[in-house]
GROMACS .gro file of N, CA, C and O in nm:
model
  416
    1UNK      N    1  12.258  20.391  21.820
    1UNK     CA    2  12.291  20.460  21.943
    1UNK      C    3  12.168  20.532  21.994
    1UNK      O    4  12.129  20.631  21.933
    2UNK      N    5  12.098  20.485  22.110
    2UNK     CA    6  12.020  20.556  22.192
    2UNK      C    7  12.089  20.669  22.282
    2UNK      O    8  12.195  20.652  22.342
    3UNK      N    9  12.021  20.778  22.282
    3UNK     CA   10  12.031  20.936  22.326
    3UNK      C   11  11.960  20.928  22.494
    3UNK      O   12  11.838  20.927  22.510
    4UNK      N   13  12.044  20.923  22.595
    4UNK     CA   14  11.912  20.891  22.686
    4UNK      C   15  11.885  21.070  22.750
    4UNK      O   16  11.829  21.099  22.855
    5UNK      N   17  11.929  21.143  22.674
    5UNK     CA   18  11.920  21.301  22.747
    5UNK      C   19  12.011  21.349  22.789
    5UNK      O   20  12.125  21.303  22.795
    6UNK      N   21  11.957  21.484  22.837
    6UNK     CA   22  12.049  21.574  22.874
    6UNK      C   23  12.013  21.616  23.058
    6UNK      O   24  11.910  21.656  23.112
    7UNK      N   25  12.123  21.591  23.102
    7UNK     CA   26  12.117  21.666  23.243
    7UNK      C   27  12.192  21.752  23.273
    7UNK      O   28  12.285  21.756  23.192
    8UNK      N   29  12.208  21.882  23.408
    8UNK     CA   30  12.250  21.974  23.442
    8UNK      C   31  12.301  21.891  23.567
    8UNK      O   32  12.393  21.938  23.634
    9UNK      N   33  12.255  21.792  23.593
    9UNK     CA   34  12.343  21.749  23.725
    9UNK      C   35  12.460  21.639  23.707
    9UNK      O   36  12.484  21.621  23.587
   10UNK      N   37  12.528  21.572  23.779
   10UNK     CA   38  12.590  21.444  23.770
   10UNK      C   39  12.559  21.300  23.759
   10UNK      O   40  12.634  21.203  23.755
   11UNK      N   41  12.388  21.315  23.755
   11UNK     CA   42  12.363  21.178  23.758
   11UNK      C   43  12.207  21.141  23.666
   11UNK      O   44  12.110  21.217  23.663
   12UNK      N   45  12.215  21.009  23.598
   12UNK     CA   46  12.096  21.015  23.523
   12UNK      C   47  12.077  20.866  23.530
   12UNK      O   48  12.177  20.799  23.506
   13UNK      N   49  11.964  20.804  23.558
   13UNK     CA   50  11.920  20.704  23.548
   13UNK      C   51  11.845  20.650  23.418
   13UNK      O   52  11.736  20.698  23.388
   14UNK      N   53  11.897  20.563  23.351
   14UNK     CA   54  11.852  20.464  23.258
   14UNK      C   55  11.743  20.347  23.282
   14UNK      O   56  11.753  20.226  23.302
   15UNK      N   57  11.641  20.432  23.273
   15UNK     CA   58  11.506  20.351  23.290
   15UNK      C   59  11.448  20.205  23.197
   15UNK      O   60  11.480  20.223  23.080
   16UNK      N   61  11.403  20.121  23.207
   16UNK     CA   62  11.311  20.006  23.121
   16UNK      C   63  11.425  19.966  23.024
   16UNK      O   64  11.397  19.956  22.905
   17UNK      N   65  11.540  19.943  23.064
   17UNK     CA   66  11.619  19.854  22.995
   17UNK      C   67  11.597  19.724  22.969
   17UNK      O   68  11.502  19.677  23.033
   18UNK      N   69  11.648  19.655  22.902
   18UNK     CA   70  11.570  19.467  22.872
   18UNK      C   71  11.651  19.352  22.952
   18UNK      O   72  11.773  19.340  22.941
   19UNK      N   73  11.592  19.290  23.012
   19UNK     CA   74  11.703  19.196  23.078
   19UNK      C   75  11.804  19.119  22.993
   19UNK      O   76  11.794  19.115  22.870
   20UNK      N   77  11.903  19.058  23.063
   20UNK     CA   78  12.013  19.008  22.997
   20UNK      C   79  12.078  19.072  22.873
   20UNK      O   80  12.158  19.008  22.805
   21UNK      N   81  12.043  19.203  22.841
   21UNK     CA   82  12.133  19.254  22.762
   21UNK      C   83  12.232  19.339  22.792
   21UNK      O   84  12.240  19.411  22.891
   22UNK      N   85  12.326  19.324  22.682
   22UNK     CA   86  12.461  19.405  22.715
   22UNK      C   87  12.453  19.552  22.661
   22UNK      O   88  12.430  19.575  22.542
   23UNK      N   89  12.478  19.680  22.784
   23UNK     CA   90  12.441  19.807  22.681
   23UNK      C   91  12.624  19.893  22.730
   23UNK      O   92  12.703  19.880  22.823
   24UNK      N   93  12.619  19.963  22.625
   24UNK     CA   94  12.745  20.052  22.616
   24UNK      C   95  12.732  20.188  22.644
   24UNK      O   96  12.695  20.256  22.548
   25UNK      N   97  12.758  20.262  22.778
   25UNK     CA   98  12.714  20.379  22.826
   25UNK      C   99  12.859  20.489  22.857
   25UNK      O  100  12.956  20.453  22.923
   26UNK      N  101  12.848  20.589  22.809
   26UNK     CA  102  12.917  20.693  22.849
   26UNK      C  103  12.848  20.832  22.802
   26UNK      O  104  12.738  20.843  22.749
   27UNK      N  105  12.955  20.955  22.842
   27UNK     CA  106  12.856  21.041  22.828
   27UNK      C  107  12.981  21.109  22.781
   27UNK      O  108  13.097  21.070  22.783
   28UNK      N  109  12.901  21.270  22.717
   28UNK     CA  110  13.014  21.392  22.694
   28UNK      C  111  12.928  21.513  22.765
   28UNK      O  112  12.812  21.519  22.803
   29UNK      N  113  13.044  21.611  22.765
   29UNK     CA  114  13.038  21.742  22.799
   29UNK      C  115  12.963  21.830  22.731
   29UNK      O  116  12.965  21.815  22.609
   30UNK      N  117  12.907  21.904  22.768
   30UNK     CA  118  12.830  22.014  22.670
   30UNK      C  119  12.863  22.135  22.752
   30UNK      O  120  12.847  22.138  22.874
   31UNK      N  121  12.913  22.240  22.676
   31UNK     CA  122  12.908  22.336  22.711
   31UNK      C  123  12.828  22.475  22.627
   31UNK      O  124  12.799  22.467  22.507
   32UNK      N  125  12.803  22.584  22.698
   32UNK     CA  126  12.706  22.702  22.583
   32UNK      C  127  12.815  22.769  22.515
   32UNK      O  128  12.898  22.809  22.597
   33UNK      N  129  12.849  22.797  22.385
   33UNK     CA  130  12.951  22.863  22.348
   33UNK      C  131  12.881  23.019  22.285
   33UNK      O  132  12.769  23.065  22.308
   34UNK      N  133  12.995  23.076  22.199
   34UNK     CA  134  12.897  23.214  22.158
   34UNK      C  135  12.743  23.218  22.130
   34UNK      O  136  12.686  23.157  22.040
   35UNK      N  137  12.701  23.278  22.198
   35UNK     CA  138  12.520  23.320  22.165
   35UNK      C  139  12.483  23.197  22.211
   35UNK      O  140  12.540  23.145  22.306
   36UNK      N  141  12.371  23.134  22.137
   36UNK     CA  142  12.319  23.028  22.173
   36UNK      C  143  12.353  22.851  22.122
   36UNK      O  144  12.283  22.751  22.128
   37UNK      N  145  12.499  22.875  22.070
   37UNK     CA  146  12.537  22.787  22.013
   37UNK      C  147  12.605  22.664  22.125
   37UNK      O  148  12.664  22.704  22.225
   38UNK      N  149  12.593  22.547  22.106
   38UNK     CA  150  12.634  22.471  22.210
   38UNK      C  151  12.799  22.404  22.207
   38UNK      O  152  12.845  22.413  22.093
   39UNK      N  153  12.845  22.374  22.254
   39UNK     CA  154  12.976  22.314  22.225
   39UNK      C  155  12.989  22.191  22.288
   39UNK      O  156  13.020  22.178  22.406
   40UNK      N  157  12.962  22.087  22.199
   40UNK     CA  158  13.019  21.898  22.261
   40UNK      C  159  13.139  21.909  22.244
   40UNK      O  160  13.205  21.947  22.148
   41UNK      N  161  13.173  21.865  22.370
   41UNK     CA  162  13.336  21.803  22.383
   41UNK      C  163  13.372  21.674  22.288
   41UNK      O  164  13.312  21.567  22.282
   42UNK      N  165  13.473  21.711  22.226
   42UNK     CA  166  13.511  21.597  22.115
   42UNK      C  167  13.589  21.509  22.167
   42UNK      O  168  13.668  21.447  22.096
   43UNK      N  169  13.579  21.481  22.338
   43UNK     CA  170  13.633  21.322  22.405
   43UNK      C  171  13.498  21.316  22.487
   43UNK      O  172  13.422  21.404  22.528
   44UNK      N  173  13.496  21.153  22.495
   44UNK     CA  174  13.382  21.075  22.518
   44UNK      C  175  13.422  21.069  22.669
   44UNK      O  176  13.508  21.151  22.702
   45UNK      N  177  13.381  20.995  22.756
   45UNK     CA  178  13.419  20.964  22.908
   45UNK      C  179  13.451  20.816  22.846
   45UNK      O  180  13.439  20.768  22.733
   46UNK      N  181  13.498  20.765  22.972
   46UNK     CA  182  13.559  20.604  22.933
   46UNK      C  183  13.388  20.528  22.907
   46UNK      O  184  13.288  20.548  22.977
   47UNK      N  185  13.398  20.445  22.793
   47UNK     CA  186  13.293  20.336  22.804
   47UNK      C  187  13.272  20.267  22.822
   47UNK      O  188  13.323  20.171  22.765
   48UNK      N  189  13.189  20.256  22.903
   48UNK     CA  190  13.114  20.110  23.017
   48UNK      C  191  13.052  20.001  22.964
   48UNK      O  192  12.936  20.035  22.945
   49UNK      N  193  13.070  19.867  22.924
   49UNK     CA  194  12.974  19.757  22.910
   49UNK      C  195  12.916  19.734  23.065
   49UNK      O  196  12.993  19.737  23.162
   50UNK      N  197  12.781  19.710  23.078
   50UNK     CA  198  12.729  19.639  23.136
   50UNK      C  199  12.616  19.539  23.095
   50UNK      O  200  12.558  19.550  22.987
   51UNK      N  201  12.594  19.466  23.162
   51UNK     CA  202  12.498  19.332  23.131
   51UNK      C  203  12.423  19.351  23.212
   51UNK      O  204  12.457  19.382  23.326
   52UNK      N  205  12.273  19.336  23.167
   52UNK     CA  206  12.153  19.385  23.321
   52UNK      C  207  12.150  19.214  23.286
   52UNK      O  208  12.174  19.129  23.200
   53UNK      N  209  12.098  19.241  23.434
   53UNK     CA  210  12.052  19.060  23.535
   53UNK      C  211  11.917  19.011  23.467
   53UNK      O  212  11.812  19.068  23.435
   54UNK      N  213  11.964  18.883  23.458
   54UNK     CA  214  11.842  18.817  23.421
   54UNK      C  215  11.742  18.805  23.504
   54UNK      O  216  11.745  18.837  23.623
   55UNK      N  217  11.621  18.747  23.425
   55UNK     CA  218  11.461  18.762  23.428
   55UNK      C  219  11.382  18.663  23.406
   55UNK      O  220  11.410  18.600  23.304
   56UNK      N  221  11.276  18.619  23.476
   56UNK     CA  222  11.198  18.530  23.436
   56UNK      C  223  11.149  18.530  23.295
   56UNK      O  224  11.095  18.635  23.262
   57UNK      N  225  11.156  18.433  23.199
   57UNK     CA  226  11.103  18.401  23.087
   57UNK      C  227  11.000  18.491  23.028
   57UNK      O  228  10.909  18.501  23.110
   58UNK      N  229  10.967  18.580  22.888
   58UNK     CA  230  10.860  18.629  22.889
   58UNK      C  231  10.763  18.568  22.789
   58UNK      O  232  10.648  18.603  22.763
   59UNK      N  233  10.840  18.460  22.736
   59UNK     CA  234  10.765  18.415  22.634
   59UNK      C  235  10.751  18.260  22.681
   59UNK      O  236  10.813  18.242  22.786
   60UNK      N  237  10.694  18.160  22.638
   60UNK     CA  238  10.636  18.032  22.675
   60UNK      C  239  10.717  17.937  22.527
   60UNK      O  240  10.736  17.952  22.406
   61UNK      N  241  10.751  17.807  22.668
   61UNK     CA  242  10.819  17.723  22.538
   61UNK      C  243  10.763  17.690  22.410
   61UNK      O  244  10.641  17.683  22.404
   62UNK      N  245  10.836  17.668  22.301
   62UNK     CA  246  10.734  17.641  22.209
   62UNK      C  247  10.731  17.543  22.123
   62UNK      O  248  10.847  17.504  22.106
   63UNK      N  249  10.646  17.475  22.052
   63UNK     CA  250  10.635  17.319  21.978
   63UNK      C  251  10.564  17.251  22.104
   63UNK      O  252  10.582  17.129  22.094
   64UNK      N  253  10.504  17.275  22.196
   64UNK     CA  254  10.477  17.217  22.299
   64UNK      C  255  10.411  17.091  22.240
   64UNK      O  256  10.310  17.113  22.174
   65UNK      N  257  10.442  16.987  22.251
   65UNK     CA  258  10.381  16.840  22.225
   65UNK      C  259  10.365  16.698  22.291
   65UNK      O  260  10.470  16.662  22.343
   66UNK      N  261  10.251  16.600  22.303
   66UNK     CA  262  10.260  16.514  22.385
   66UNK      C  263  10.209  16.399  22.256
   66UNK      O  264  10.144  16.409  22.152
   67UNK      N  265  10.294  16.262  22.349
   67UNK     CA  266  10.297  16.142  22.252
   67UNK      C  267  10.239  16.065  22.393
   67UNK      O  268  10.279  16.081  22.508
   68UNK      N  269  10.156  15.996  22.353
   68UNK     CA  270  10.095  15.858  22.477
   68UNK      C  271  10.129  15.760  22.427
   68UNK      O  272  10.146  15.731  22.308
   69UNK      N  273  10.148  15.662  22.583
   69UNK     CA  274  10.110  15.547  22.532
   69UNK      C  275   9.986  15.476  22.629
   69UNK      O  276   9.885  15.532  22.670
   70UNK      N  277  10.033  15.323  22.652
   70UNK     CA  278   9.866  15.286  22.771
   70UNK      C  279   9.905  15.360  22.900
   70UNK      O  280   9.818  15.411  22.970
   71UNK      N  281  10.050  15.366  22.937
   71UNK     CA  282  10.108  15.411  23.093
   71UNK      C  283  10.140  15.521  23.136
   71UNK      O  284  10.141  15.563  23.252
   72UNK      N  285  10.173  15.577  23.020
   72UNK     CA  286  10.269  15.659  22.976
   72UNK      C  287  10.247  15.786  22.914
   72UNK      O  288  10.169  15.797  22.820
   73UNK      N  289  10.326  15.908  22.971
   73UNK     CA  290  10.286  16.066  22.850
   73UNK      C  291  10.418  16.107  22.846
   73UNK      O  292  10.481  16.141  22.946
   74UNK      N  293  10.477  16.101  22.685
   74UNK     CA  294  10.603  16.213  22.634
   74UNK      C  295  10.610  16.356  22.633
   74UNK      O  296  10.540  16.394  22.539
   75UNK      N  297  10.655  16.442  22.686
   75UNK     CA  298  10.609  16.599  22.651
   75UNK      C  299  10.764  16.608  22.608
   75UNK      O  300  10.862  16.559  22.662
   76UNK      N  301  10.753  16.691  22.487
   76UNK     CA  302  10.902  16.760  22.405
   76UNK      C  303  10.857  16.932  22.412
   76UNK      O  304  10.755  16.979  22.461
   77UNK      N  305  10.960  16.998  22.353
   77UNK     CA  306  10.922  17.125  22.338
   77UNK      C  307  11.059  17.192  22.318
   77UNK      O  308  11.167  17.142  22.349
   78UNK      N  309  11.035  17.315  22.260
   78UNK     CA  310  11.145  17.349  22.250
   78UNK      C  311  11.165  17.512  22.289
   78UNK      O  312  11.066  17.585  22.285
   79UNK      N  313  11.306  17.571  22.327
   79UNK     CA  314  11.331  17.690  22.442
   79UNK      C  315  11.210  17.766  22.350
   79UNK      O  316  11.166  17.733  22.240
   80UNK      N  317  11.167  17.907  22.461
   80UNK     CA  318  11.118  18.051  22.399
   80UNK      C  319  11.225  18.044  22.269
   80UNK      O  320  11.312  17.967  22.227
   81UNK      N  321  11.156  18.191  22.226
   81UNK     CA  322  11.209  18.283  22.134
   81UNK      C  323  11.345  18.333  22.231
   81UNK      O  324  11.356  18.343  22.353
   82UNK      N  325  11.439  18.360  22.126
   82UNK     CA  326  11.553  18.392  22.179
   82UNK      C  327  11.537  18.498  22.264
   82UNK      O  328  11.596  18.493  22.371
   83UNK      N  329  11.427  18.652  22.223
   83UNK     CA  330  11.459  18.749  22.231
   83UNK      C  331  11.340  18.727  22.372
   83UNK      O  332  11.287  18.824  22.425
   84UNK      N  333  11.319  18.613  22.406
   84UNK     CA  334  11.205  18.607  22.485
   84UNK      C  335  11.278  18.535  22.631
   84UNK      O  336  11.221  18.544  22.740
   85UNK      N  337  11.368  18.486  22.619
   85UNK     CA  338  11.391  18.412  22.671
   85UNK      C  339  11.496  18.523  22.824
   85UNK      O  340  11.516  18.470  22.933
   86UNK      N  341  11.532  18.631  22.803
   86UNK     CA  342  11.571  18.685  22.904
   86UNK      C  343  11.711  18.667  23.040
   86UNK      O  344  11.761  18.717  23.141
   87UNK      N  345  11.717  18.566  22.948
   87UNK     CA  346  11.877  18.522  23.021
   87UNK      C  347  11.869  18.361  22.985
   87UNK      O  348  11.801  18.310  22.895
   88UNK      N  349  11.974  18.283  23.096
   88UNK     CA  350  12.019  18.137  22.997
   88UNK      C  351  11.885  18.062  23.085
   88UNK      O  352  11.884  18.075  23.207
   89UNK      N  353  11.794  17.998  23.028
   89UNK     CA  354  11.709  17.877  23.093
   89UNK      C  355  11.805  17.764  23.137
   89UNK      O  356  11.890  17.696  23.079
   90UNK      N  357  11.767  17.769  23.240
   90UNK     CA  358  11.833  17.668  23.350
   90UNK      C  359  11.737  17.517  23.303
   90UNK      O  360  11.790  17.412  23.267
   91UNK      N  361  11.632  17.535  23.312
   91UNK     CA  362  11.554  17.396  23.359
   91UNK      C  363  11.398  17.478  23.265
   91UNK      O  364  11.382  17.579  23.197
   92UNK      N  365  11.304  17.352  23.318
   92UNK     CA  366  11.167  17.392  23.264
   92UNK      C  367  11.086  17.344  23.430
   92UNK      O  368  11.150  17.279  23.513
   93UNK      N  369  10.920  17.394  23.456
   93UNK     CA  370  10.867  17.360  23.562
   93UNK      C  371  10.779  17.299  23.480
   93UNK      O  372  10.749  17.361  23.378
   94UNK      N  373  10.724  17.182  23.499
   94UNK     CA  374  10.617  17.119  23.475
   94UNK      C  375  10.533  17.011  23.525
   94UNK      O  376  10.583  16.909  23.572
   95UNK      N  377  10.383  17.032  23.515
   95UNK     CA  378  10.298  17.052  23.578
   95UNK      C  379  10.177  16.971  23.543
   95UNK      O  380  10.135  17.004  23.433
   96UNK      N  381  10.108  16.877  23.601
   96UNK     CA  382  10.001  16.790  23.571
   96UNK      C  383   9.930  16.735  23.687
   96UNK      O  384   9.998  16.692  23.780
   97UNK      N  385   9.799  16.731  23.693
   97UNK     CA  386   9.711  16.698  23.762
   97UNK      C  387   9.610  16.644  23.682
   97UNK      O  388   9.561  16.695  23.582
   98UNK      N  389   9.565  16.470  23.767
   98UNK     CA  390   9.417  16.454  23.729
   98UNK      C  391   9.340  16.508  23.675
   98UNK      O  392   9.354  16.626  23.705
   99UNK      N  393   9.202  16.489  23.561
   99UNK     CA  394   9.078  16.572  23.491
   99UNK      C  395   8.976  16.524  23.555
   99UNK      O  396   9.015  16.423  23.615
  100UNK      N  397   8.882  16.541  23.572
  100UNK     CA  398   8.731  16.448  23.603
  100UNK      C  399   8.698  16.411  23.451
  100UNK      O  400   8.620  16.320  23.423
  101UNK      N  401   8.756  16.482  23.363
  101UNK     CA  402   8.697  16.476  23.192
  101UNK      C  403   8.768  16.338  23.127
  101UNK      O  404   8.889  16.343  23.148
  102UNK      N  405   8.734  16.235  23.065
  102UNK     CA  406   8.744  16.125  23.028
  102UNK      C  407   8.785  16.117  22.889
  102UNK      O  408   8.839  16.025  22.828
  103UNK      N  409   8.740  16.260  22.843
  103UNK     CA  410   8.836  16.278  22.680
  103UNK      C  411   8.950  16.242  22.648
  103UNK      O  412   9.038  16.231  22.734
  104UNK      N  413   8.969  16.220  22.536
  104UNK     CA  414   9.123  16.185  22.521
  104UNK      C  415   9.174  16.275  22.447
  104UNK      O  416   9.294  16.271  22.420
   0.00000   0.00000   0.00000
């Protein structure tokens, strides 16, 4: 359980959360009781799931590999890291252009 603070007003924003994850948010009461002692309310507010929106990829596919033949180029690979991956991959973009370089 992350603590995100304490406010005096009604409203607090939850900063640098991670995409596509699911977080569980509610809050309690605090009040000052004798001297400087504090008093939490022993009921929670109702608790919220939410799911933040997905995100472009932060990590790069991986096993990236190519098989030739005389005509022909295979590329395989396989998704990011789970924790990289930032919501569901739809598709992959990929990308090739001519070399002037004659290497193989």
């Amino acid at each position: 359980t992350n603590r995100a603070g304490s406010t005096t007003g009604s409203r607090l924003i939850l900063n640098d959360l991670s995409p596509y994850v699911n977080y569980t948010v509610g809050c309690t009461s605090i009040s000052t009781g004798s001297g400087s002692r504090s008093i939490i309310s022993s009921c929670n507010s109702t608790m919220n799931t939410i799911r933040m929106p997905e995100s472009a990829p932060s990590g790069p596919p991986l096993n990236f590999d190519t098989i030739r033949t005389n005509t022909s180029v295979t590329l395989s690979w396989d998704p990011p890291e789970e924790k990289d991956r930032n919501g569901i991959i739809i598709g992959y973009d990929v990308k090739y252009k001519p070399t002037d370089d004659s290497a193989e």
